[in-house]
Amino acid sequence: MYFCRKTNGVYMTKLSVNINKVATLRNARGGNVPDVVKVALDCERFGADGITVHPRPDERHIRRKDVYDLRPLLHTEFNIEGYPAPEFIDLVLKVKPHQVTLVPDSPTQLTSNAGWDTKVNFAFLSEILDRLNKAGIRTSVFVSADAEMIEYAAKAGADRVELYTEPYASGYAKNREEAVAPFVEAGKAARKLGLGLNAGHDLSLENLNYFYQNIPWLDEVSIGHALICDALYLGLEKTIQAYKNCLR
Ligand code: PXP
């Protein structure tokens, strides 16, 4: 049974910075500027609780080499997300990050845009999760805010679910109470099943605090796009601090 982490009676939600955008910028010129490893270490120095990477088969963002380079140098939690194709599983079993997040995206997809249908993919996910669990890697399954999908993720053997928050982010401006409601229910369903709870996609300085206020038992948020864009204006250190402040 999983218990949400509390320190001095307060839930601690971790901020994992997704550095794929930094790799995209580097790849645009072919050299090593910006240096993905240095940026990751600076994120940690500025207060990030973890680093997330999403290596794709075409290596258009993070490359396999980045994953190997980062592993021994990071001091915080390393989360590798991606579609569990054989090459991905081979990579994560070699690298052994703290957490692997399974995402149902196709190789050519611009970005993840849906959670798993954990019922339809139950046998496939069970087999993959079993291999990762046996390797001692914490597992998380990317799902929509849907109690049935969460239930099947738990049955398949996931340690956590990561809620796909795009619908929350896109509904926030119009009616934030309505936008967050299904996520609160999903968060309760995960908690009842003893699952840890992560969230990510389109979370930002605008919408993060309200999400956290409503679901304070969140274990971790994984944020890339908005955070790296904010860093263009605020700088990386102030940006990370601003995001951390949204989780208090
Ligand atoms: N979580 C998952 C599973 C993702 O695929 C992504 C995008 O790569 C994120 C979180 C982060 O989303 P964003 O870049 O919109 O913050």
mmCIF file of C-alpha atoms and ligand atoms in Angstrom:
data_model
loop_
_atom_site.group_PDB
_atom_site.id
_atom_site.type_symbol
_atom_site.label_atom_id
_atom_site.label_comp_id
_atom_site.label_asym_id
_atom_site.label_seq_id
_atom_site.Cartn_x
_atom_site.Cartn_y
_atom_site.Cartn_z
ATOM 1 C CA MET A 1 0.000 0.000 0.000
ATOM 2 C CA TYR A 2 1.336 3.415 -0.972
ATOM 3 C CA PHE A 3 1.186 6.343 1.441
ATOM 4 C CA CYS A 4 1.476 9.946 0.268
ATOM 5 C CA ARG A 5 4.622 11.574 1.558
ATOM 6 C CA LYS A 6 4.241 14.168 4.262
ATOM 7 C CA THR A 7 6.886 16.206 6.040
ATOM 8 C CA ASN A 8 5.798 17.894 9.272
ATOM 9 C CA GLY A 9 2.203 17.154 8.324
ATOM 10 C CA VAL A 10 2.529 18.878 4.939
ATOM 11 C CA TYR A 11 2.373 17.094 1.591
ATOM 12 C CA MET A 12 5.550 17.440 -0.454
ATOM 13 C CA THR A 13 4.929 17.668 -4.180
ATOM 14 C CA LYS A 14 8.087 17.315 -6.227
ATOM 15 C CA LEU A 15 8.879 19.397 -9.272
ATOM 16 C CA SER A 16 10.495 17.345 -12.031
ATOM 17 C CA VAL A 17 11.805 19.501 -14.863
ATOM 18 C CA ASN A 18 11.417 18.008 -18.324
ATOM 19 C CA ILE A 19 14.522 19.062 -20.277
ATOM 20 C CA ASN A 20 13.484 17.829 -23.732
ATOM 21 C CA LYS A 21 13.093 21.415 -24.978
ATOM 22 C CA VAL A 22 16.692 22.124 -24.040
ATOM 23 C CA ALA A 23 17.786 19.180 -26.165
ATOM 24 C CA THR A 24 15.610 20.447 -29.039
ATOM 25 C CA LEU A 25 17.394 23.790 -28.911
ATOM 26 C CA ARG A 26 20.800 22.104 -28.843
ATOM 27 C CA ASN A 27 19.902 19.827 -31.760
ATOM 28 C CA ALA A 28 18.922 22.834 -33.877
ATOM 29 C CA ARG A 29 22.613 23.695 -34.366
ATOM 30 C CA GLY A 30 24.363 20.362 -34.119
ATOM 31 C CA GLY A 31 26.859 21.342 -31.418
ATOM 32 C CA ASN A 32 26.560 21.081 -27.651
ATOM 33 C CA VAL A 33 24.979 24.458 -26.861
ATOM 34 C CA PRO A 34 23.043 24.555 -24.639
ATOM 35 C CA ASP A 35 24.670 21.699 -22.747
ATOM 36 C CA VAL A 36 21.813 19.433 -21.654
ATOM 37 C CA VAL A 37 23.755 17.901 -18.758
ATOM 38 C CA LYS A 38 24.804 21.312 -17.419
ATOM 39 C CA VAL A 39 21.234 22.596 -17.644
ATOM 40 C CA ALA A 40 19.975 19.536 -15.759
ATOM 41 C CA LEU A 41 22.543 20.021 -13.004
ATOM 42 C CA ASP A 42 21.688 23.726 -12.819
ATOM 43 C CA CYS A 43 17.974 22.873 -12.537
ATOM 44 C CA GLU A 44 18.862 20.717 -9.528
ATOM 45 C CA ARG A 45 21.034 23.480 -8.063
ATOM 46 C CA PHE A 46 18.148 25.941 -8.452
ATOM 47 C CA GLY A 47 15.758 23.671 -6.558
ATOM 48 C CA ALA A 48 14.260 21.135 -8.973
ATOM 49 C CA ASP A 49 13.443 17.855 -7.226
ATOM 50 C CA GLY A 50 13.912 15.769 -10.317
ATOM 51 C CA ILE A 51 14.759 15.675 -14.013
ATOM 52 C CA THR A 52 12.540 14.123 -16.683
ATOM 53 C CA VAL A 53 13.584 13.100 -20.168
ATOM 54 C CA HIS A 54 11.523 11.634 -22.984
ATOM 55 C CA PRO A 55 13.853 9.899 -25.437
ATOM 56 C CA ARG A 56 12.097 9.190 -28.718
ATOM 57 C CA PRO A 57 13.235 6.634 -31.317
ATOM 58 C CA ASP A 58 14.309 9.347 -33.816
ATOM 59 C CA GLU A 59 16.307 11.171 -31.087
ATOM 60 C CA ARG A 60 14.885 14.502 -32.210
ATOM 61 C CA HIS A 61 14.955 15.774 -28.612
ATOM 62 C CA ILE A 62 16.817 13.791 -25.972
ATOM 63 C CA ARG A 63 19.300 11.237 -27.310
ATOM 64 C CA ARG A 64 20.187 7.877 -25.811
ATOM 65 C CA LYS A 65 23.651 9.257 -25.085
ATOM 66 C CA ASP A 66 22.104 12.096 -23.018
ATOM 67 C CA VAL A 67 20.330 9.516 -20.887
ATOM 68 C CA TYR A 68 23.581 7.644 -20.194
ATOM 69 C CA ASP A 69 25.458 10.911 -19.555
ATOM 70 C CA LEU A 70 22.853 12.197 -17.103
ATOM 71 C CA ARG A 71 22.413 9.057 -15.017
ATOM 72 C CA PRO A 72 25.614 9.128 -12.917
ATOM 73 C CA LEU A 73 25.601 12.913 -12.491
ATOM 74 C CA LEU A 74 22.082 13.651 -11.268
ATOM 75 C CA HIS A 75 21.515 14.010 -7.551
ATOM 76 C CA THR A 76 17.741 14.131 -7.631
ATOM 77 C CA GLU A 77 15.088 11.812 -9.069
ATOM 78 C CA PHE A 78 15.571 10.742 -12.658
ATOM 79 C CA ASN A 79 12.343 10.033 -14.524
ATOM 80 C CA ILE A 80 12.450 8.572 -18.016
ATOM 81 C CA GLU A 81 9.194 8.652 -19.928
ATOM 82 C CA GLY A 82 8.313 7.109 -23.233
ATOM 83 C CA TYR A 83 6.565 4.448 -25.243
ATOM 84 C CA PRO A 84 7.702 0.999 -24.077
ATOM 85 C CA ALA A 85 9.113 -0.239 -27.382
ATOM 86 C CA PRO A 86 11.883 -2.867 -27.023
ATOM 87 C CA GLU A 87 14.683 -0.242 -27.450
ATOM 88 C CA PHE A 88 13.138 1.945 -24.731
ATOM 89 C CA ILE A 89 12.854 -0.962 -22.309
ATOM 90 C CA ASP A 90 16.422 -1.986 -23.103
ATOM 91 C CA LEU A 91 17.582 1.583 -22.341
ATOM 92 C CA VAL A 92 15.752 1.968 -19.032
ATOM 93 C CA LEU A 93 16.798 -1.486 -17.805
ATOM 94 C CA LYS A 94 20.420 -0.521 -18.443
ATOM 95 C CA VAL A 95 20.164 2.989 -16.986
ATOM 96 C CA LYS A 96 17.864 2.118 -14.076
ATOM 97 C CA PRO A 97 16.339 5.538 -13.351
ATOM 98 C CA HIS A 98 14.300 6.125 -10.202
ATOM 99 C CA GLN A 99 11.097 6.118 -12.205
ATOM 100 C CA VAL A 100 9.853 5.115 -15.638
ATOM 101 C CA THR A 101 6.660 6.670 -16.957
ATOM 102 C CA LEU A 102 4.941 4.715 -19.700
ATOM 103 C CA VAL A 103 3.392 6.947 -22.362
ATOM 104 C CA PRO A 104 1.308 5.689 -25.322
ATOM 105 C CA ASP A 105 2.749 8.027 -27.961
ATOM 106 C CA SER A 106 3.636 6.940 -31.479
ATOM 107 C CA PRO A 107 7.228 7.572 -32.693
ATOM 108 C CA THR A 108 6.266 10.515 -34.911
ATOM 109 C CA GLN A 109 3.887 12.235 -32.510
ATOM 110 C CA LEU A 110 4.667 15.904 -31.781
ATOM 111 C CA THR A 111 3.999 15.421 -28.066
ATOM 112 C CA SER A 112 1.972 13.036 -25.908
ATOM 113 C CA ASN A 113 -1.676 13.850 -26.383
ATOM 114 C CA ALA A 114 -3.572 11.120 -24.534
ATOM 115 C CA GLY A 115 -3.311 8.675 -21.693
ATOM 116 C CA TRP A 116 -3.266 4.890 -22.052
ATOM 117 C CA ASP A 117 -6.356 2.833 -22.467
ATOM 118 C CA THR A 118 -5.185 0.603 -19.627
ATOM 119 C CA LYS A 119 -8.078 -1.821 -20.091
ATOM 120 C CA VAL A 120 -7.417 -2.514 -23.771
ATOM 121 C CA ASN A 121 -3.629 -2.623 -23.206
ATOM 122 C CA PHE A 122 -3.864 -4.493 -19.921
ATOM 123 C CA ALA A 123 -1.831 -7.587 -20.916
ATOM 124 C CA PHE A 124 0.869 -5.518 -22.645
ATOM 125 C CA LEU A 125 1.233 -3.098 -19.723
ATOM 126 C CA SER A 126 1.184 -5.882 -17.121
ATOM 127 C CA GLU A 127 4.104 -7.613 -18.809
ATOM 128 C CA ILE A 128 6.158 -4.394 -19.113
ATOM 129 C CA LEU A 129 5.371 -3.264 -15.565
ATOM 130 C CA ASP A 130 6.358 -6.653 -14.223
ATOM 131 C CA ARG A 131 9.786 -6.394 -15.889
ATOM 132 C CA LEU A 132 10.337 -2.877 -14.533
ATOM 133 C CA ASN A 133 9.121 -3.791 -11.056
ATOM 134 C CA LYS A 134 11.480 -6.781 -10.989
ATOM 135 C CA ALA A 135 14.334 -4.434 -11.936
ATOM 136 C CA GLY A 136 13.481 -2.287 -8.910
ATOM 137 C CA ILE A 137 12.349 0.715 -10.972
ATOM 138 C CA ARG A 138 9.311 2.656 -9.768
ATOM 139 C CA THR A 139 6.651 2.747 -12.470
ATOM 140 C CA SER A 140 4.092 5.313 -13.491
ATOM 141 C CA VAL A 141 1.438 5.032 -16.190
ATOM 142 C CA PHE A 142 0.181 8.102 -18.060
ATOM 143 C CA VAL A 143 -3.635 8.170 -17.958
ATOM 144 C CA SER A 144 -6.553 10.526 -18.403
ATOM 145 C CA ALA A 145 -8.565 11.557 -15.362
ATOM 146 C CA ASP A 146 -10.690 8.439 -15.604
ATOM 147 C CA ALA A 147 -11.310 6.122 -12.642
ATOM 148 C CA GLU A 148 -11.523 2.981 -14.795
ATOM 149 C CA MET A 149 -8.180 3.690 -16.488
ATOM 150 C CA ILE A 150 -6.632 4.256 -13.068
ATOM 151 C CA GLU A 151 -8.109 1.031 -11.727
ATOM 152 C CA TYR A 152 -6.635 -1.004 -14.600
ATOM 153 C CA ALA A 153 -3.254 0.721 -14.190
ATOM 154 C CA ALA A 154 -3.262 -0.438 -10.559
ATOM 155 C CA LYS A 155 -4.318 -3.972 -11.547
ATOM 156 C CA ALA A 156 -1.540 -4.079 -14.142
ATOM 157 C CA GLY A 157 1.002 -3.398 -11.404
ATOM 158 C CA ALA A 158 1.793 0.345 -11.660
ATOM 159 C CA ASP A 159 3.192 2.113 -8.603
ATOM 160 C CA ARG A 160 1.806 5.450 -9.725
ATOM 161 C CA VAL A 161 -0.309 7.082 -12.378
ATOM 162 C CA GLU A 162 0.510 10.356 -14.080
ATOM 163 C CA LEU A 163 -2.615 12.323 -14.907
ATOM 164 C CA TYR A 164 -2.658 13.884 -18.392
ATOM 165 C CA THR A 165 -3.451 17.482 -17.480
ATOM 166 C CA GLU A 166 -3.958 19.071 -20.915
ATOM 167 C CA PRO A 167 -7.783 19.128 -20.493
ATOM 168 C CA TYR A 168 -7.327 20.886 -17.133
ATOM 169 C CA ALA A 169 -4.940 23.435 -18.624
ATOM 170 C CA SER A 170 -7.145 24.182 -21.617
ATOM 171 C CA GLY A 171 -10.283 24.492 -19.451
ATOM 172 C CA TYR A 172 -8.636 26.575 -16.731
ATOM 173 C CA ALA A 173 -9.243 30.055 -18.176
ATOM 174 C CA LYS A 174 -12.908 29.387 -18.861
ATOM 175 C CA ASN A 175 -13.905 27.718 -15.601
ATOM 176 C CA ARG A 176 -11.176 26.444 -13.326
ATOM 177 C CA GLU A 177 -13.525 24.760 -10.819
ATOM 178 C CA GLU A 178 -15.045 22.702 -13.620
ATOM 179 C CA ALA A 179 -11.639 22.019 -15.160
ATOM 180 C CA VAL A 180 -10.099 20.644 -11.979
ATOM 181 C CA ALA A 181 -13.117 18.614 -10.750
ATOM 182 C CA PRO A 182 -12.423 15.394 -12.746
ATOM 183 C CA PHE A 183 -8.787 15.518 -11.651
ATOM 184 C CA VAL A 184 -9.747 15.728 -7.977
ATOM 185 C CA GLU A 185 -11.953 12.667 -8.455
ATOM 186 C CA ALA A 186 -9.194 10.855 -10.336
ATOM 187 C CA GLY A 187 -6.713 11.766 -7.613
ATOM 188 C CA LYS A 188 -9.055 10.348 -4.981
ATOM 189 C CA ALA A 189 -9.488 7.158 -7.011
ATOM 190 C CA ALA A 190 -5.712 6.736 -7.239
ATOM 191 C CA ARG A 191 -5.292 7.342 -3.527
ATOM 192 C CA LYS A 192 -7.998 4.809 -2.686
ATOM 193 C CA LEU A 193 -6.173 2.202 -4.767
ATOM 194 C CA GLY A 194 -2.906 2.925 -2.978
ATOM 195 C CA LEU A 195 -1.273 4.442 -6.078
ATOM 196 C CA GLY A 196 1.116 7.365 -6.048
ATOM 197 C CA LEU A 197 0.014 10.357 -8.069
ATOM 198 C CA ASN A 198 1.922 12.387 -10.666
ATOM 199 C CA ALA A 199 0.609 14.937 -13.146
ATOM 200 C CA GLY A 200 1.845 16.647 -16.247
ATOM 201 C CA HIS A 201 1.208 18.346 -19.569
ATOM 202 C CA ASP A 202 0.643 22.051 -20.091
ATOM 203 C CA LEU A 203 1.001 22.870 -16.417
ATOM 204 C CA SER A 204 2.226 26.457 -16.058
ATOM 205 C CA LEU A 205 2.783 29.315 -13.627
ATOM 206 C CA GLU A 206 -0.800 30.324 -14.332
ATOM 207 C CA ASN A 207 -2.557 27.042 -13.583
ATOM 208 C CA LEU A 208 -0.221 25.011 -11.343
ATOM 209 C CA ASN A 209 -1.013 26.454 -7.928
ATOM 210 C CA TYR A 210 -4.761 25.952 -8.302
ATOM 211 C CA PHE A 211 -4.178 22.337 -9.351
ATOM 212 C CA TYR A 212 -1.953 21.755 -6.341
ATOM 213 C CA GLN A 213 -4.375 23.475 -3.943
ATOM 214 C CA ASN A 214 -7.107 21.105 -5.057
ATOM 215 C CA ILE A 215 -4.967 17.944 -5.086
ATOM 216 C CA PRO A 216 -2.288 18.552 -2.437
ATOM 217 C CA TRP A 217 -1.495 14.833 -2.134
ATOM 218 C CA LEU A 218 0.168 14.945 -5.569
ATOM 219 C CA ASP A 219 3.581 13.303 -5.454
ATOM 220 C CA GLU A 220 5.121 14.956 -8.470
ATOM 221 C CA VAL A 221 4.490 17.271 -11.382
ATOM 222 C CA SER A 222 6.530 16.991 -14.542
ATOM 223 C CA ILE A 223 6.816 20.258 -16.446
ATOM 224 C CA GLY A 224 8.716 21.147 -19.595
ATOM 225 C CA HIS A 225 7.320 23.461 -22.219
ATOM 226 C CA ALA A 226 5.932 26.327 -20.137
ATOM 227 C CA LEU A 227 8.821 26.239 -17.673
ATOM 228 C CA ILE A 228 11.514 26.491 -20.342
ATOM 229 C CA CYS A 229 9.537 29.280 -22.079
ATOM 230 C CA ASP A 230 9.252 31.184 -18.786
ATOM 231 C CA ALA A 231 12.993 30.803 -18.286
ATOM 232 C CA LEU A 232 13.567 32.903 -21.436
ATOM 233 C CA TYR A 233 12.119 35.876 -19.567
ATOM 234 C CA LEU A 234 12.820 35.128 -15.895
ATOM 235 C CA GLY A 235 15.988 33.065 -16.118
ATOM 236 C CA LEU A 236 16.158 29.430 -15.058
ATOM 237 C CA GLU A 237 16.783 30.006 -11.349
ATOM 238 C CA LYS A 238 13.887 32.413 -10.803
ATOM 239 C CA THR A 239 11.623 30.262 -12.941
ATOM 240 C CA ILE A 240 12.278 27.111 -10.952
ATOM 241 C CA GLN A 241 11.740 28.997 -7.705
ATOM 242 C CA ALA A 242 8.467 30.406 -9.069
ATOM 243 C CA TYR A 243 7.241 26.903 -9.954
ATOM 244 C CA LYS A 244 8.303 25.589 -6.559
ATOM 245 C CA ASN A 245 6.321 28.402 -4.939
ATOM 246 C CA CYS A 246 3.218 27.161 -6.745
ATOM 247 C CA LEU A 247 3.602 23.871 -4.865
ATOM 248 C CA ARG A 248 3.355 25.367 -1.392
HETATM 249 N N1 PXP B 1 4.298 14.232 -18.890
HETATM 250 C C1 PXP B 1 4.377 13.528 -20.031
HETATM 251 C C2 PXP B 1 4.052 12.076 -19.999
HETATM 252 C C3 PXP B 1 4.783 14.148 -21.228
HETATM 253 O O1 PXP B 1 4.871 13.427 -22.351
HETATM 254 C C4 PXP B 1 5.114 15.512 -21.213
HETATM 255 C C5 PXP B 1 5.577 16.181 -22.475
HETATM 256 O O2 PXP B 1 6.730 15.577 -22.937
HETATM 257 C C6 PXP B 1 5.019 16.208 -19.990
HETATM 258 C C7 PXP B 1 4.602 15.539 -18.854
HETATM 259 C C8 PXP B 1 5.369 17.648 -19.880
HETATM 260 O O3 PXP B 1 4.460 18.422 -20.590
HETATM 261 P P1 PXP B 1 4.779 19.935 -20.859
HETATM 262 O O4 PXP B 1 5.998 19.986 -21.745
HETATM 263 O O5 PXP B 1 3.548 20.456 -21.524
HETATM 264 O O6 PXP B 1 5.032 20.586 -19.529
#
